[in-house]
Short mmCIF file of C-alpha atoms in Angstrom, two decimals:
data_model
loop_
_atom_site.label_atom_id
_atom_site.label_comp_id
_atom_site.label_asym_id
_atom_site.label_seq_id
_atom_site.Cartn_x
_atom_site.Cartn_y
_atom_site.Cartn_z
CA LYS A 1 -0.09 -0.06 -0.02
CA VAL A 2 3.16 2.27 0.69
CA LYS A 3 4.09 1.97 -2.70
CA LEU A 4 0.78 3.03 -4.22
CA TYR A 5 0.82 6.26 -2.95
CA GLY A 6 2.39 7.77 -5.90
CA LYS A 7 -0.15 6.12 -7.91
CA VAL A 8 -3.30 7.36 -5.75
CA VAL A 9 -1.80 10.84 -6.18
CA ARG A 10 -1.44 10.59 -9.98
CA TYR A 11 -5.31 9.23 -10.46
CA LYS A 12 -6.47 12.05 -8.31
CA GLU A 13 -4.66 14.59 -10.21
CA TYR A 14 -5.87 13.05 -13.36
CA LEU A 15 -9.67 12.75 -12.34
CA LEU A 16 -9.22 16.85 -11.57
CA LYS A 17 -8.45 17.65 -14.88
CA ALA A 18 -9.89 14.88 -17.21
CA ASN A 19 -13.41 15.22 -18.71
CA LEU A 20 -15.48 12.55 -17.12
CA ILE A 21 -19.06 11.72 -16.95
CA GLY A 22 -20.15 9.68 -13.64
CA ASP A 23 -20.13 9.85 -9.94
CA VAL A 24 -16.69 11.82 -10.01
CA PRO A 25 -16.96 12.82 -6.65
CA SER A 26 -17.53 9.40 -4.93
CA LEU A 27 -14.35 8.03 -6.75
CA LEU A 28 -12.42 11.27 -5.53
CA GLN A 29 -13.51 10.38 -1.83
CA ILE A 30 -12.44 7.01 -2.42
CA LEU A 31 -9.21 8.31 -3.68
CA ASP A 32 -8.92 10.62 -0.87
CA GLY A 33 -9.07 7.76 1.58
CA PHE A 34 -6.42 6.04 -0.16
CA GLU A 35 -4.14 9.01 0.00
CA GLN A 36 -4.73 9.61 3.90
CA GLU A 37 -4.11 5.74 4.13
CA THR A 38 -0.79 5.57 2.50
CA LYS A 39 0.29 9.09 3.93
CA SER A 40 -0.16 7.49 7.50
CA LEU A 41 1.68 4.41 6.25
CA HIS A 42 4.35 6.70 5.17
CA GLU A 43 4.78 8.31 8.59
CA GLY A 44 4.67 4.63 10.05
CA VAL A 45 7.85 3.84 7.69
CA VAL A 46 9.40 7.07 8.67
CA LEU A 47 9.15 6.42 12.16
CA GLN A 48 10.39 3.05 11.61
CA LYS A 49 13.49 4.11 10.01
CA GLU A 50 14.10 6.93 12.67
CA ALA A 51 14.04 4.26 15.38
CA ILE A 52 16.54 2.28 13.35
CA LEU A 53 18.82 5.37 12.97
CA LYS A 54 18.28 6.04 16.85
CA LYS A 55 19.40 2.37 17.30
CA LEU A 56 22.44 2.29 15.31
CA ALA A 57 23.65 5.43 16.71
CA VAL A 58 23.44 3.93 20.24
CA ALA A 59 24.96 0.86 19.08
CA ILE A 60 28.04 2.78 17.44
CA GLU A 61 28.70 4.52 21.09
CA GLY A 62 28.94 1.13 23.04
CA GLY A 63 30.18 -2.33 22.44
CA ASN A 64 33.02 -3.93 20.16
CA PHE A 65 33.60 -3.63 16.44
CA LYS A 66 32.44 -7.14 15.84
CA SER A 67 29.30 -6.90 17.78
CA ILE A 68 28.61 -3.82 16.03
CA THR A 69 29.11 -4.90 12.56
CA GLU A 70 26.86 -7.85 13.11
CA GLU A 71 24.05 -5.43 14.29
CA ILE A 72 24.70 -3.13 11.32
CA LYS A 73 24.04 -6.38 9.05
CA LEU A 74 20.62 -6.84 10.78
CA MET A 75 19.71 -3.37 10.83
CA ASN A 76 20.65 -3.30 6.95
CA GLU A 77 18.26 -6.30 6.40
CA GLU A 78 15.60 -4.57 8.42
CA TRP A 79 16.07 -1.53 6.78
CA LYS A 80 15.31 -3.18 3.58
CA SER A 81 12.33 -5.01 4.79
CA ILE A 82 10.95 -1.66 5.54
CA SER A 83 8.82 0.39 2.15
CA ALA A 84 10.14 3.18 1.16
CA ALA A 85 8.59 6.52 2.29
CA ASP A 86 8.08 9.38 0.37
CA TYR A 87 11.07 10.52 -1.82
CA ILE A 88 12.41 13.36 0.22
CA ARG A 89 12.44 12.25 3.47
CA ASN A 90 13.25 8.38 2.20
CA ASP A 91 16.44 9.91 0.72
CA LYS A 92 17.35 12.05 3.60
CA LEU A 93 16.96 9.19 5.89
CA TRP A 94 19.19 6.81 3.53
CA LYS A 95 21.62 9.34 3.77
CA GLN A 96 21.51 9.60 7.56
CA PHE A 97 21.61 5.65 7.53
CA GLU A 98 24.38 5.47 5.26
CA ALA A 99 26.65 8.37 6.89
CA LEU A 100 26.43 6.47 10.25
CA LYS A 101 27.45 3.47 8.72
CA ASN A 102 30.44 4.93 7.12
CA ASP A 103 31.19 6.67 9.97
CA PHE A 104 31.57 3.46 11.96
CA PHE A 105 33.24 1.39 9.03
CA GLU A 106 36.05 4.48 9.05
CA LYS A 107 36.59 4.38 12.92
CA LYS A 108 36.64 0.65 12.49
CA LYS A 109 39.37 0.83 9.77
CA ALA A 110 41.28 3.33 11.86
CA HIS A 111 40.65 1.39 14.90
CA PHE A 112 42.37 -2.12 13.19
CA ALA A 113 44.91 0.13 11.52
CA ASN A 114 45.83 1.28 15.03
CA GLN A 115 45.16 -2.31 16.55
CA GLU A 116 47.93 -3.53 13.71
CA LYS A 117 50.30 -1.19 15.14
CA ASP A 118 49.56 -2.15 18.64
CA TYR A 119 49.86 -5.88 17.76
CA ILE A 120 53.42 -5.40 16.00
CA ASN A 121 54.57 -3.12 18.99
CA ASN A 122 52.95 -5.65 21.78
CA LEU A 123 54.63 -8.55 19.79
CA ASP A 124 58.00 -6.68 20.11
CA TYR A 125 57.18 -6.24 23.50
CA LYS A 126 56.69 -10.03 24.24
CA MET A 127 59.33 -11.05 22.13
CA GLU A 128 61.66 -8.77 24.38
CA LEU A 129 60.18 -10.23 27.71
CA VAL A 130 60.99 -13.74 26.26
CA ASP A 131 64.62 -12.65 25.58
CA THR A 132 64.89 -11.61 29.02
CA ALA A 133 63.24 -14.57 30.00
CA LYS A 134 65.89 -16.92 28.13
CA ARG A 135 68.72 -15.01 30.20
CA TRP A 136 67.00 -15.68 33.76
CA ALA A 137 66.24 -19.28 33.01
CA LEU A 138 70.06 -19.94 32.68
CA SER A 139 70.63 -17.49 35.79
CA ASP A 140 72.27 -18.93 39.11
CA ASN A 141 71.04 -15.71 41.04
CA TRP A 142 68.08 -18.03 42.21
CA LYS A 143 66.16 -15.33 44.08
CA GLU A 144 65.79 -12.15 41.71
CA ALA A 145 65.12 -14.82 38.69
CA THR A 146 62.57 -16.47 40.75
CA VAL A 147 60.74 -12.81 41.40
CA PHE A 148 61.12 -12.30 37.62
CA PHE A 149 59.64 -15.52 36.82
CA ASN A 150 56.80 -14.84 39.45
CA SER A 151 55.62 -11.46 38.10
CA CYS A 152 56.52 -12.42 34.43
CA ILE A 153 52.98 -13.52 33.60
CA GLU A 154 51.56 -10.10 34.96
CA GLU A 155 53.69 -8.27 32.68
CA TRP A 156 52.68 -10.23 29.64
CA LYS A 157 49.04 -9.58 30.47
CA LYS A 158 49.90 -5.62 30.83
CA ILE A 159 51.43 -5.74 27.25
CA GLY A 160 48.30 -6.83 25.65
CA PRO A 161 47.35 -8.95 22.65
CA THR A 162 49.17 -9.72 19.24
CA MET A 163 49.02 -11.76 16.34
CA TYR A 164 47.50 -15.01 17.54
CA GLU A 165 49.93 -17.47 15.83
CA LYS A 166 53.21 -15.63 17.51
CA ASN A 167 51.30 -15.10 20.46
CA GLU A 168 50.61 -18.78 21.36
CA ALA A 169 54.03 -19.41 20.05
CA LEU A 170 55.76 -16.68 22.30
CA TRP A 171 53.63 -17.90 25.52
CA THR A 172 54.38 -21.46 25.05
CA GLU A 173 58.15 -20.63 24.95
CA LEU A 174 57.83 -18.42 27.95
CA MET A 175 56.19 -21.16 29.95
CA GLN A 176 58.76 -23.49 29.00
CA LEU A 177 61.36 -21.17 29.89
CA LYS A 178 59.46 -20.78 33.38
CA THR A 179 59.34 -24.50 33.81
CA ASP A 180 63.15 -25.09 33.01
CA PHE A 181 64.36 -22.57 35.60
CA PHE A 182 62.15 -24.02 38.68
CA ASN A 183 63.20 -27.07 37.48
CA ARG A 184 66.69 -26.12 37.58
CA LYS A 185 66.32 -24.43 40.95
CA LYS A 186 64.77 -27.39 42.12
CA ASP A 187 67.73 -29.72 41.29
CA ASN A 188 70.19 -27.04 42.68
CA TYR A 189 68.17 -26.91 45.85
CA ALA A 190 68.38 -30.76 46.07
CA LYS A 191 72.13 -30.29 45.46
CA ILE A 192 72.33 -27.82 48.00
CA GLU A 193 70.08 -29.65 50.66
CA GLN A 194 72.83 -32.87 49.91
CA GLU A 195 75.42 -30.89 50.31
CA GLN A 196 74.15 -29.32 53.59
CA ASN A 197 73.65 -32.98 54.88
CA ASN A 198 76.98 -33.93 54.41
CA ASN A 199 78.26 -30.70 55.90
CA LEU A 200 76.12 -31.77 58.79
CA GLN A 201 78.03 -35.13 59.34
CA LEU A 202 81.23 -33.25 59.18
CA LYS A 203 80.48 -30.67 61.90
CA LEU A 204 78.82 -33.65 64.01
CA ALA A 205 82.63 -35.13 63.57
CA LEU A 206 83.97 -32.14 64.79
CA ILE A 207 81.83 -31.88 67.69
CA ASP A 208 82.48 -35.53 68.76
CA GLN A 209 86.29 -34.61 68.79
CA ALA A 210 85.75 -31.37 70.73
CA VAL A 211 84.12 -33.14 73.32
CA ALA A 212 86.91 -36.19 73.38
CA ILE A 213 89.44 -33.32 74.21
CA GLN A 214 87.42 -30.96 76.22
CA HIS A 215 88.60 -32.15 79.88
CA GLU A 216 92.32 -32.36 78.64
CA THR A 217 94.80 -30.43 80.86
CA ASN A 218 97.42 -30.33 78.05
CA TRP A 219 96.76 -26.88 77.69
CA ASN A 220 98.69 -25.31 74.93
CA GLU A 221 98.58 -28.57 72.63
CA THR A 222 94.90 -28.77 73.38
CA THR A 223 94.09 -25.22 72.69
CA GLN A 224 95.80 -25.64 69.48
CA LYS A 225 93.66 -28.55 68.50
CA MET A 226 90.60 -26.42 69.38
CA GLN A 227 91.80 -23.87 66.98
CA ASP A 228 92.36 -26.14 64.24
CA LEU A 229 88.80 -27.33 64.84
CA THR A 230 87.06 -24.02 64.68
CA GLU A 231 89.16 -23.50 61.49
CA GLU A 232 88.07 -26.64 60.08
CA TRP A 233 84.42 -25.67 61.29
CA LYS A 234 84.79 -22.51 59.23
CA LYS A 235 85.54 -24.04 56.02
CA ILE A 236 83.03 -26.84 55.79
CA GLY A 237 80.20 -24.64 54.78
CA ARG A 238 76.46 -24.18 55.68
CA VAL A 239 74.03 -27.00 57.11
CA PRO A 240 69.92 -27.04 57.11
CA ASN A 241 68.83 -24.35 58.92
CA GLU A 242 67.02 -26.33 61.67
CA LYS A 243 70.31 -27.87 62.70
CA SER A 244 72.48 -24.82 62.56
CA ASP A 245 72.11 -23.46 65.82
CA GLU A 246 71.75 -26.81 67.60
CA ILE A 247 74.94 -28.06 66.32
CA TRP A 248 76.73 -24.74 67.12
CA ALA A 249 75.64 -24.66 70.64
CA ALA A 250 76.91 -28.28 70.95
CA PHE A 251 80.27 -27.25 69.45
CA SER A 252 80.73 -24.24 71.32
CA ALA A 253 79.67 -26.07 74.78
CA ALA A 254 82.72 -28.63 74.31
CA LYS A 255 84.96 -25.72 73.67
CA ASP A 256 83.79 -23.78 76.45
CA VAL A 257 84.41 -26.54 78.85
CA PHE A 258 87.80 -26.63 77.81
CA PHE A 259 88.48 -23.05 78.04
CA ALA A 260 86.70 -22.68 81.26
CA ALA A 261 88.80 -25.10 83.01
CA LYS A 262 91.87 -23.59 81.34
CA ARG A 263 91.20 -20.04 82.50
CA ALA A 264 90.62 -21.81 86.02
CA HIS A 265 93.81 -23.54 86.00
CA PHE A 266 95.59 -20.11 84.71
CA ASP A 267 93.92 -18.02 87.45
CA SER A 268 94.90 -20.53 90.25
CA LEU A 269 98.49 -20.85 88.38
CA LYS A 270 98.76 -16.75 88.98
CA ILE A 271 97.82 -17.01 92.46
CA SER A 272 100.65 -19.52 92.80
CA LEU A 273 103.39 -17.87 90.85
CA GLU A 274 102.23 -14.35 92.97
CA ASP A 275 102.50 -16.65 96.29
CA ASN A 276 106.08 -18.20 94.90
CA LEU A 277 107.18 -14.75 93.66
CA ALA A 278 106.78 -13.38 97.71
CA LYS A 279 108.60 -16.49 99.09
CA LYS A 280 111.48 -15.98 96.96
CA GLU A 281 111.35 -12.39 97.61
CA ALA A 282 111.53 -13.27 101.16
CA LEU A 283 114.44 -15.58 100.39
CA VAL A 284 116.38 -13.00 98.24
CA SER A 285 115.87 -10.41 101.17
CA ARG A 286 117.39 -12.97 103.65
CA ALA A 287 120.12 -14.04 101.31
CA LEU A 288 121.21 -10.13 101.05
CA GLN A 289 121.38 -9.74 104.91
CA LEU A 290 123.95 -12.75 105.23
CA LYS A 291 126.23 -12.01 102.40
CA ASP A 292 128.33 -9.88 104.51
CA SER A 293 128.32 -12.31 107.46
CA THR A 294 131.26 -13.66 109.11
CA ASN A 295 129.66 -16.58 110.90
CA TRP A 296 130.83 -18.84 108.73
CA ARG A 297 129.67 -22.01 109.42
CA THR A 298 126.08 -21.02 110.65
CA THR A 299 125.74 -19.00 107.49
CA THR A 300 127.06 -21.56 105.40
CA ASP A 301 123.95 -23.76 106.62
CA GLU A 302 121.43 -21.06 106.25
CA PHE A 303 122.42 -20.62 102.98
CA LEU A 304 122.30 -24.27 102.04
CA GLU A 305 118.79 -24.11 104.01
CA LEU A 306 117.61 -21.00 101.83
CA MET A 307 118.98 -22.89 98.64
CA ASP A 308 116.89 -25.88 99.25
CA ALA A 309 113.84 -23.74 100.26
CA TRP A 310 114.23 -21.93 96.77
CA LYS A 311 114.44 -25.75 94.94
CA GLN A 312 111.06 -26.55 96.78
CA ILE A 313 109.14 -23.42 95.90
CA GLY A 314 108.42 -23.60 92.30
CA PRO A 315 107.99 -21.23 89.52
CA ALA A 316 107.56 -17.09 89.71
CA PRO A 317 106.54 -14.67 86.85
CA ARG A 318 109.48 -15.37 84.53
CA GLN A 319 111.01 -11.87 84.34
CA ARG A 320 111.09 -11.07 88.20
CA ASN A 321 112.02 -14.83 88.88
CA GLU A 322 115.20 -14.49 86.89
CA GLU A 323 115.67 -11.01 88.51
CA LEU A 324 115.41 -12.72 91.87
CA TRP A 325 117.42 -15.89 91.03
CA GLU A 326 120.52 -13.28 90.01
CA GLN A 327 120.08 -11.44 93.18
CA PHE A 328 120.15 -14.82 94.93
CA ILE A 329 122.71 -16.09 93.44
CA ASN A 330 125.27 -13.07 93.58
CA ALA A 331 124.35 -12.76 97.17
CA LYS A 332 125.51 -16.49 98.10
CA LYS A 333 128.39 -16.09 95.53
CA THR A 334 129.63 -13.16 97.44
CA PHE A 335 129.14 -14.69 100.87
CA PHE A 336 131.14 -17.91 99.90
CA GLU A 337 133.78 -15.88 98.20
CA ARG A 338 134.39 -14.05 101.21
CA LYS A 339 134.53 -17.09 103.16
CA ASP A 340 137.08 -18.46 100.79
CA GLU A 341 139.01 -15.34 101.10
CA ASP A 342 138.93 -15.68 104.68
CA ARG A 343 139.99 -19.54 104.79
CA GLU A 344 142.94 -18.57 102.73
CA ARG A 345 144.09 -15.85 105.06
CA ARG A 346 143.66 -17.87 108.01
CA LYS A 347 145.97 -20.61 106.35
CA LYS A 348 148.85 -18.05 105.57
#
């Protein structure tokens, strides 16, 4: 009926101008009804097409290019299924429809041109990430390499998409590098664990040696042995963390037993040396008093007594001991030289 509008108008125009016989007013009335009906239908067509234009405008503002393209196809089919309105408005609506579509496809074209550039840039970034992963996969800097591989997935996501086939190939390579690294790390930790267990056995053996000599009283020799054991301990290397404090405490305890006994011994020895020093000083003082005596027999006996006493006293601090000994011997020598001189004099 919409398409008959032009024919109705034409026939009405014809009836108004033609020379006719008959009930022309009735026929014109019928044609007026047709004209009003077709005009009304035209308005409905205009409203339908305007609705499609609005829907297209809204669709273009949101959604992604793929879904909008599908919607435009459906709108095209819908537009085609609707009859044409009057020429002027129909042409105007069609131009608006085409303009909206063209604007969309220009944006789509520009978008995919930019997207292609982005894909190429993203491909470069992802290739750089994989190259970096290759270096870290061979690294023995386990801590920093672990941080890198734990963060590389998020870094990959931040880069954005690229060409599907290349993206999949790079992703597979990155995941393989990550797997290879963590396998190496696992093997290394297993090796370290074995080494630390071996070190533990070596250090336990040193503890046994330290315990075996902790009660020795050969102070100099045992001190050297303890020092040697400590140096050997330092050279061995690390043990499992959970055992480290425990075995060091055991090793230190054995050394502490020995060195505590050594300190106690030398503290006691120091007291003894000081006591012996006092005794020898008293002997020297008495010898100095006797060196000029003329009571030969009594003094001789006392010097012999002093000599025996000196021998029985034991050691004193070395430097002072030597000084006292020299004074004691000189005093004794002086007396006995005087005694010999007196004997020679009396013989003469």
